[in-house]
CSV table of C-alpha atoms (C1' of nucleotides) in Angstrom, one decimal:
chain,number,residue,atom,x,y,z
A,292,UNK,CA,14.6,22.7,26.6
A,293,UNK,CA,15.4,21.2,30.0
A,294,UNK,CA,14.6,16.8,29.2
A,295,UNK,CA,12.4,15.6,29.4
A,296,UNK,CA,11.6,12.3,31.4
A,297,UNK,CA,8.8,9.7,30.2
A,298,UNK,CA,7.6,8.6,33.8
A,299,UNK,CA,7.0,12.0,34.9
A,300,UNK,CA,5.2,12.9,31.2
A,301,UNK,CA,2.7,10.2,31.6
A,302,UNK,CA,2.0,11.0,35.4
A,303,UNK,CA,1.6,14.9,34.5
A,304,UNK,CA,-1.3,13.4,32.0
A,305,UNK,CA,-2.4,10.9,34.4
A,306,UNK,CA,-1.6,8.5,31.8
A,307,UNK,CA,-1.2,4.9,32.8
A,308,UNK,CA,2.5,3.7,32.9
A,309,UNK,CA,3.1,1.0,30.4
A,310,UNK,CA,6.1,-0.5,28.8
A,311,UNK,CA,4.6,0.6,25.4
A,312,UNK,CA,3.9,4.2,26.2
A,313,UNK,CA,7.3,4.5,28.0
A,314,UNK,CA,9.4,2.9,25.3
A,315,UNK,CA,7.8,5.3,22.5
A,316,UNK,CA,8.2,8.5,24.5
A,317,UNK,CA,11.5,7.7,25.4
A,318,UNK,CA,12.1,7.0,21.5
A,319,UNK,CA,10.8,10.6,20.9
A,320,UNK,CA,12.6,12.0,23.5
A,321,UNK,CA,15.8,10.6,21.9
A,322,UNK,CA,15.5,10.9,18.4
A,323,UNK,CA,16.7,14.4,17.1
A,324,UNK,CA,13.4,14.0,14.4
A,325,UNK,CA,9.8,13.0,13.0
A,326,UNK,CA,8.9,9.6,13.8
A,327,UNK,CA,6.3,7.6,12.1
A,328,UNK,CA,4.5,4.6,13.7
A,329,UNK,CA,7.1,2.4,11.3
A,330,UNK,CA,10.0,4.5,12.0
A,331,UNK,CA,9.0,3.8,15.9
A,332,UNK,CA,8.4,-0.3,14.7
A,333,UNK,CA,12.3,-0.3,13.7
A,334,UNK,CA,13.0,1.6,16.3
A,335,UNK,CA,11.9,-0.4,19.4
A,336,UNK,CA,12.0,-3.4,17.8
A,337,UNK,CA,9.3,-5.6,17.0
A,338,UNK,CA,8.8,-5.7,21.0
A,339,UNK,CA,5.2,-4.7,21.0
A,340,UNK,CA,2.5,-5.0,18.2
A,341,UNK,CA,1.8,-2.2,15.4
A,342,UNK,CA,-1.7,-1.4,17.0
A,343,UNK,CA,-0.2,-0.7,20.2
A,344,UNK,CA,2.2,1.9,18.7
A,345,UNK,CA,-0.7,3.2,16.8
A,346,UNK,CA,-2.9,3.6,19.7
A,347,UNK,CA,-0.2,5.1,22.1
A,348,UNK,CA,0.1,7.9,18.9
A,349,UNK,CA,-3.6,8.7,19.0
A,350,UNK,CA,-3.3,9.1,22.5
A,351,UNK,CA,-0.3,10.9,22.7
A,352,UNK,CA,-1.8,13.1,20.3
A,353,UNK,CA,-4.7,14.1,22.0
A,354,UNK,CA,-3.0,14.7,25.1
A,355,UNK,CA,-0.8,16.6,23.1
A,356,UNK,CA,2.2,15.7,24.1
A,357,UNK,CA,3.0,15.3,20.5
A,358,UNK,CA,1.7,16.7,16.9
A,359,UNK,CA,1.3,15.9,13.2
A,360,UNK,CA,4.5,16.5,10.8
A,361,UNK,CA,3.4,16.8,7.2
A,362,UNK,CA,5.7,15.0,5.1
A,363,UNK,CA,5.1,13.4,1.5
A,364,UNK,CA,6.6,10.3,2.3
A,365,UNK,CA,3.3,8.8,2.6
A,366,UNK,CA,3.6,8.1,6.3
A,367,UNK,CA,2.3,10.5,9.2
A,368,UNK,CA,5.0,11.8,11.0
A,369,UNK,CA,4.6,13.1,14.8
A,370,UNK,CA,7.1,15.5,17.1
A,371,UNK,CA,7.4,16.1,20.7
A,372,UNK,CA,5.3,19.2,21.8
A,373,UNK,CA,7.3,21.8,23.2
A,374,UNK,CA,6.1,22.3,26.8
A,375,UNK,CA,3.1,24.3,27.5
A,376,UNK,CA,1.2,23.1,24.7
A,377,UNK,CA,-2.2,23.1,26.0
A,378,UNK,CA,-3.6,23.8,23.1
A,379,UNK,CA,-2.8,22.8,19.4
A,380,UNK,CA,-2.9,26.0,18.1
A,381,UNK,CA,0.9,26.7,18.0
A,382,UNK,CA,3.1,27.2,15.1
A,383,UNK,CA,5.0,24.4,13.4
A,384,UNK,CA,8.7,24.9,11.2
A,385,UNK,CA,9.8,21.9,10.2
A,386,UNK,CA,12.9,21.5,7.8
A,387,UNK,CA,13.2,17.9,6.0
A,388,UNK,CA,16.7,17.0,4.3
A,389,UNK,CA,16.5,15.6,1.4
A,390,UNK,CA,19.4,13.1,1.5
A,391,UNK,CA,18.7,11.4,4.6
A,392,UNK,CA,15.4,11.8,4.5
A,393,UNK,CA,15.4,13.0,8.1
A,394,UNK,CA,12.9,15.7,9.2
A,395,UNK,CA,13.5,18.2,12.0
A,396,UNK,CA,12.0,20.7,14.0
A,397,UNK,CA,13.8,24.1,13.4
A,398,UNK,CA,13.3,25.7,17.0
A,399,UNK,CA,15.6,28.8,15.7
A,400,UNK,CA,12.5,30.1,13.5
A,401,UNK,CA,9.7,31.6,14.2
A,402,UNK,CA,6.4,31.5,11.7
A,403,UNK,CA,6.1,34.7,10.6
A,404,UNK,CA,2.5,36.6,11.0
A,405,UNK,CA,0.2,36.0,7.6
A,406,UNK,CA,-2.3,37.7,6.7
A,407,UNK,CA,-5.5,36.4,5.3
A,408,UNK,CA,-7.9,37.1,3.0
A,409,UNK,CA,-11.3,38.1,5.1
A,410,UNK,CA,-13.6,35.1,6.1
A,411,UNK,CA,-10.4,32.8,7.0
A,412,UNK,CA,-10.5,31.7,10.4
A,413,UNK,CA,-6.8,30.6,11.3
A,414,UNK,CA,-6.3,27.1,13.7
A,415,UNK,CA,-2.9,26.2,13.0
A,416,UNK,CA,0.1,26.8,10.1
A,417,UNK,CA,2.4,24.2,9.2
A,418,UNK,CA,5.6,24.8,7.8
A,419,UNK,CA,7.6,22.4,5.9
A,420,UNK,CA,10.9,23.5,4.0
A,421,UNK,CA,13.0,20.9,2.2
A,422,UNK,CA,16.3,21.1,1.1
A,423,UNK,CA,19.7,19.6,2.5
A,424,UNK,CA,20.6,19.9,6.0
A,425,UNK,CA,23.8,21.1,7.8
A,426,UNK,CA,24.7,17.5,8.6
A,427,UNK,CA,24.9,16.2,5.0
A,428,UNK,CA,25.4,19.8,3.2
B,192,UNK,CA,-4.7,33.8,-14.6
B,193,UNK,CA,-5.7,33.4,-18.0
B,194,UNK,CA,-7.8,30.1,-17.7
B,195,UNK,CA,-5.9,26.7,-19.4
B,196,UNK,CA,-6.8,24.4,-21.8
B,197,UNK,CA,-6.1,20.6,-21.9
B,198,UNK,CA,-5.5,20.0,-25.3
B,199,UNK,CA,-3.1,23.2,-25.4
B,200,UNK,CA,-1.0,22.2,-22.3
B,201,UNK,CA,-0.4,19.0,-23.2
B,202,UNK,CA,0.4,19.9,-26.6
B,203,UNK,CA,3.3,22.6,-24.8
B,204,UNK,CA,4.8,19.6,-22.8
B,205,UNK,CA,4.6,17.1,-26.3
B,206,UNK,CA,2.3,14.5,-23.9
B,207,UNK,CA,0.2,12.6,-26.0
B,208,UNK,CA,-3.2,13.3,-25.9
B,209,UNK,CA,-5.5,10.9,-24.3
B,210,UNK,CA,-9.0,10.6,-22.8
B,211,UNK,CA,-8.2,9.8,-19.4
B,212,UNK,CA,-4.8,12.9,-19.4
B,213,UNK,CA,-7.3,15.4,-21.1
B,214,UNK,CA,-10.3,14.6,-18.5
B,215,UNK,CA,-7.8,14.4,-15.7
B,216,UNK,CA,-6.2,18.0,-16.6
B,217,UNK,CA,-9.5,19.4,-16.8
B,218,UNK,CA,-10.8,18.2,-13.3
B,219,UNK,CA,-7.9,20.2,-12.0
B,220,UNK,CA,-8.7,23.0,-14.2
B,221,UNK,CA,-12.3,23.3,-12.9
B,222,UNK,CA,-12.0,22.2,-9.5
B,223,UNK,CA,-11.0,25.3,-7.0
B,224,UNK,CA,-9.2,22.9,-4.6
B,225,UNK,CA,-6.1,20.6,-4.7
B,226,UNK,CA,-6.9,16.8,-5.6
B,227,UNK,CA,-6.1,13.3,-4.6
B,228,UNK,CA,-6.0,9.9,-6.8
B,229,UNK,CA,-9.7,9.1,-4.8
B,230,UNK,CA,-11.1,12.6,-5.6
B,231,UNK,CA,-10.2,12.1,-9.0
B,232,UNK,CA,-11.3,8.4,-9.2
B,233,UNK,CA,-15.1,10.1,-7.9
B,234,UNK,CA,-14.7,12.8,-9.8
B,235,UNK,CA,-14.4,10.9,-13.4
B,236,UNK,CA,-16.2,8.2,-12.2
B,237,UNK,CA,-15.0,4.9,-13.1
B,238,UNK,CA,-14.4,5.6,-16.7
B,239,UNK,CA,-10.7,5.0,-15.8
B,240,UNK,CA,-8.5,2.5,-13.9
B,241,UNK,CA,-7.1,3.6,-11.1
B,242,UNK,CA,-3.5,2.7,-12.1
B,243,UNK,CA,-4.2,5.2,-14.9
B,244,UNK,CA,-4.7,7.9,-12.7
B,245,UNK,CA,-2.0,7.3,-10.8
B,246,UNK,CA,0.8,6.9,-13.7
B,247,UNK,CA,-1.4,10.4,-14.9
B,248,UNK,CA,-0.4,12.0,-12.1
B,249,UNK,CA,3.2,11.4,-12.1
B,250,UNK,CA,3.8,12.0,-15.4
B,251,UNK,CA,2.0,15.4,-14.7
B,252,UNK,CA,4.1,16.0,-11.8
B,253,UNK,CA,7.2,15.8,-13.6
B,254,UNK,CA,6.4,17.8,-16.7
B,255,UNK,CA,5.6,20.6,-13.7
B,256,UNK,CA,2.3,20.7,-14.7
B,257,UNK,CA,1.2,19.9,-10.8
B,258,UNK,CA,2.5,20.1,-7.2
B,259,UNK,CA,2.2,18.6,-4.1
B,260,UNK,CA,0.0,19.5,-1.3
B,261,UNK,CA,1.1,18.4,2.1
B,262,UNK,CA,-1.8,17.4,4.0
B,263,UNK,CA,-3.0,14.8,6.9
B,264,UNK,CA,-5.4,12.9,5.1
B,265,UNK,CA,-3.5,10.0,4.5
B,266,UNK,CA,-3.9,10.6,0.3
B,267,UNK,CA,-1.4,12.5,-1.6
B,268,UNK,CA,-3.0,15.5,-3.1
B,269,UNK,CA,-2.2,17.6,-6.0
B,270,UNK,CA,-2.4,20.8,-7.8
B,271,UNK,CA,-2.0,23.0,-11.0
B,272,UNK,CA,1.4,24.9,-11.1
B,273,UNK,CA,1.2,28.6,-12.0
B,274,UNK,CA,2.8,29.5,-15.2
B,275,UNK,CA,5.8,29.0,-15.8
B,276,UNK,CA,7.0,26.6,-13.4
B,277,UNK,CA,9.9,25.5,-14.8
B,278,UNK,CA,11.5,24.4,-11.8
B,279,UNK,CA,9.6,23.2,-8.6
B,280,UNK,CA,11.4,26.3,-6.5
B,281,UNK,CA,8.3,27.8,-6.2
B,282,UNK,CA,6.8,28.7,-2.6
B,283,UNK,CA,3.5,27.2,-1.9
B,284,UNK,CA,0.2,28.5,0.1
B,285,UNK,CA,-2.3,26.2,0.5
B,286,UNK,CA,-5.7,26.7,3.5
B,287,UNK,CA,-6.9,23.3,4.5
B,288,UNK,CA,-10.4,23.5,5.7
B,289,UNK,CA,-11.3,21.6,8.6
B,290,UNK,CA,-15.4,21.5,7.7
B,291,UNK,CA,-15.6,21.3,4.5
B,292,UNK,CA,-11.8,19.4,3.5
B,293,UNK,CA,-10.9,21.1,0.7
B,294,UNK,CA,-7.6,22.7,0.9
B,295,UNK,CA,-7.1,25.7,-1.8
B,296,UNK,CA,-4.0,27.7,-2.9
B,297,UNK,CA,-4.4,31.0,-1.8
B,298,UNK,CA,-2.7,33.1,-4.6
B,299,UNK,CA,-3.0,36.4,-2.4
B,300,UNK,CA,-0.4,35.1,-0.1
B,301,UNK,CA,3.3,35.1,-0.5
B,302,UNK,CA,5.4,33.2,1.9
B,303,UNK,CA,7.7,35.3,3.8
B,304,UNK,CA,11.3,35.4,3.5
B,305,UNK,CA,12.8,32.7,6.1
B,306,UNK,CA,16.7,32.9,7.7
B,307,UNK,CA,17.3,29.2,8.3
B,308,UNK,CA,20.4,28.6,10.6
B,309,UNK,CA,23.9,28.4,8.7
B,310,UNK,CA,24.9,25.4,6.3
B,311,UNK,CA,20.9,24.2,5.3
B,312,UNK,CA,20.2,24.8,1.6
B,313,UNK,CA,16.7,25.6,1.0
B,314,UNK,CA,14.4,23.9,-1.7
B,315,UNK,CA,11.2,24.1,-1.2
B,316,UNK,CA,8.9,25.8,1.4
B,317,UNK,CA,5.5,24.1,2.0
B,318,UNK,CA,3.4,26.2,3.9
B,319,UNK,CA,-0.2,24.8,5.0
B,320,UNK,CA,-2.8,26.8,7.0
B,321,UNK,CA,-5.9,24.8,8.4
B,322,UNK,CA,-9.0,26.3,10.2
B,323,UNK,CA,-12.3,27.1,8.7
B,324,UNK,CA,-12.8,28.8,5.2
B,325,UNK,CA,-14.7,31.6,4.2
B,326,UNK,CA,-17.6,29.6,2.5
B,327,UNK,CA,-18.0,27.6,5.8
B,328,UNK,CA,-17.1,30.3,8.0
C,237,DC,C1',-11.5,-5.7,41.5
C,238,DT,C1',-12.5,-2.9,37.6
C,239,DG,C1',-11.5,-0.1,33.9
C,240,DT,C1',-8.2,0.2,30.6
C,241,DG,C1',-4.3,-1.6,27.6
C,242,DT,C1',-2.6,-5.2,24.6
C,243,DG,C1',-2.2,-8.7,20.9
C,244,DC,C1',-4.2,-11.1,17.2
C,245,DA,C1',-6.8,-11.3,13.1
C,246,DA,C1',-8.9,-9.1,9.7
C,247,DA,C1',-10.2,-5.5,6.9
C,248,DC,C1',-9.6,-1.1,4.7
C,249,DA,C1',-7.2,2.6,2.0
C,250,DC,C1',-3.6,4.4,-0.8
C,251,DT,C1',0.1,3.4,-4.1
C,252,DT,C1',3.3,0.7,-7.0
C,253,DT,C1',4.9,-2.9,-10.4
C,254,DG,C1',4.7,-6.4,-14.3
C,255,DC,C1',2.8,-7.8,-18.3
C,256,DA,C1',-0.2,-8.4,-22.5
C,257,DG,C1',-2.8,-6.0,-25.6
C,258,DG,C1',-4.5,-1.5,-27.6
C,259,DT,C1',-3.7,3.4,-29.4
C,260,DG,C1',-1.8,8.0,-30.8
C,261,DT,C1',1.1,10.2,-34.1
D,242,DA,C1',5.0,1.0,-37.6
D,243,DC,C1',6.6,1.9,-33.4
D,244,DA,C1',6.7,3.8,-29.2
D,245,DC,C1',4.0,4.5,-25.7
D,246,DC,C1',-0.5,4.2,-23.0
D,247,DT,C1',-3.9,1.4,-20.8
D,248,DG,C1',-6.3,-2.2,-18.1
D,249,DC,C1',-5.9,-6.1,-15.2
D,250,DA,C1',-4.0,-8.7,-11.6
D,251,DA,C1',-1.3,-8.7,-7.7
D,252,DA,C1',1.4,-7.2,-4.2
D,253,DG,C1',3.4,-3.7,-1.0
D,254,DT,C1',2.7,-0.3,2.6
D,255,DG,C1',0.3,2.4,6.1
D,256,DT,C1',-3.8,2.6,9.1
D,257,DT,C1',-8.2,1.2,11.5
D,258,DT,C1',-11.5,-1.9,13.9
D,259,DG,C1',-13.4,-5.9,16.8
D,260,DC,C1',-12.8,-9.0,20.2
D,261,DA,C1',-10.9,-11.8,24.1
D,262,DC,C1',-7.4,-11.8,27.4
D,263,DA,C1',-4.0,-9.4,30.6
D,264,DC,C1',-2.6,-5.9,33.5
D,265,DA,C1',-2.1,-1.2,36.3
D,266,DG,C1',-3.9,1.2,40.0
DNA sequence: CTGTGTGCAAACACTTTGCAGGTGT
DNA sequence: ACACCTGCAAAGTGTTTGCACACAG
């Protein structure tokens, strides 16, 4: 998990350097959890508009530098990628506490191998366990 | 799987019987995938107010009668319990398909046993799969 | 200089809340 | 009869789109 720095990220993409894009991935990098485009608002302040953010998510996304956290709080969520993620077709475990609402990649666990019924074609599992974290158990 | 009827169920969980709960029940008694407030709202057609739906499916939600069903659609979806779901501890399956949209519970599937690092306390376990299904396959 | 990013305005989609009147048991 | 359900109106929240101007390379 060596850190990750936004400059060099956006360079490795050939992604243009903007205050924007820099402020979000640095928000990402720092953040221990899920961020949604309003968690990223509060975040950063009200320094750039709600589109922007937006925008620098869809991008990010297809660049995948980050990916899609399920959550029912009615907002998307999005994650750093771990490095190497050329495509999306990796495994997700996520964990979200129910006290503080926070929701977390658990690197420690791997998704086990499922086995489907014939016809399935696989693309991507998604993982979500809820519960109470170590922090406010 | 023996198959349910409206009238019954909501006579089990003393909810009053009305057009709109009866109707609503049924869709997800017929329908093979999970549902959202819009898919009902087309399903039914317009025979009921939105709001309706909506106060339907919370009411539902916490007689047990439905679950969540994490997905990136934006809309909340839901779906029937199995029997006897007297708490929501129950593990769930679910295969979003990325032609056709539908995402199904896939009863043939348990979700493995997970070791989650020391002091989390486990809930709930959400699993969602996404590629294509067998009828689009 | 040129292609691309940004802010603003507006619209769209999903969900919740308050209240008055109607309905199930 | 009474509690509870419904529809309507309105507002809250998350997300997308179109356009003119600004900026990075």
């Amino acid at each position: 998990m060596s850190t990750l720095v936004p400059n060099q990220v956006l360079k490795q993409h050939s992604i243009r350097r903007t205050n924007c894009r820099v402020d979000v991935l640095g928000e990402f990098i720092t953040a221990q959890h899920a961020l949604s485009q309003p968690d990223l608002e509060r975040a950063i302040g009200e320094e750039y508009d709600r589109v922007t953010i937006y925008r620098t998510l869809t991008l990010y996304l297809e660049k995948c530098i980050i990916h899609k956290v399920l959550d029912d709080s009615g907002a998307m969520r999005y994650a750093l990628c771990r490095e190497e993620c050329s495509t999306h077709a990796h495994d997700h475990v996520h964990f979200k506490c129910v006290v503080c609402g926070n929701t977390n990649c658990i690197e420690s666990v791997q998704v086990p191998a499922i086995q489907l019924p014939a016809g399935y074609q696989l693309q991507e599992i998604n993982l979500l366990m809820s519960g109470v974290c170590k922090d406010c158990g």
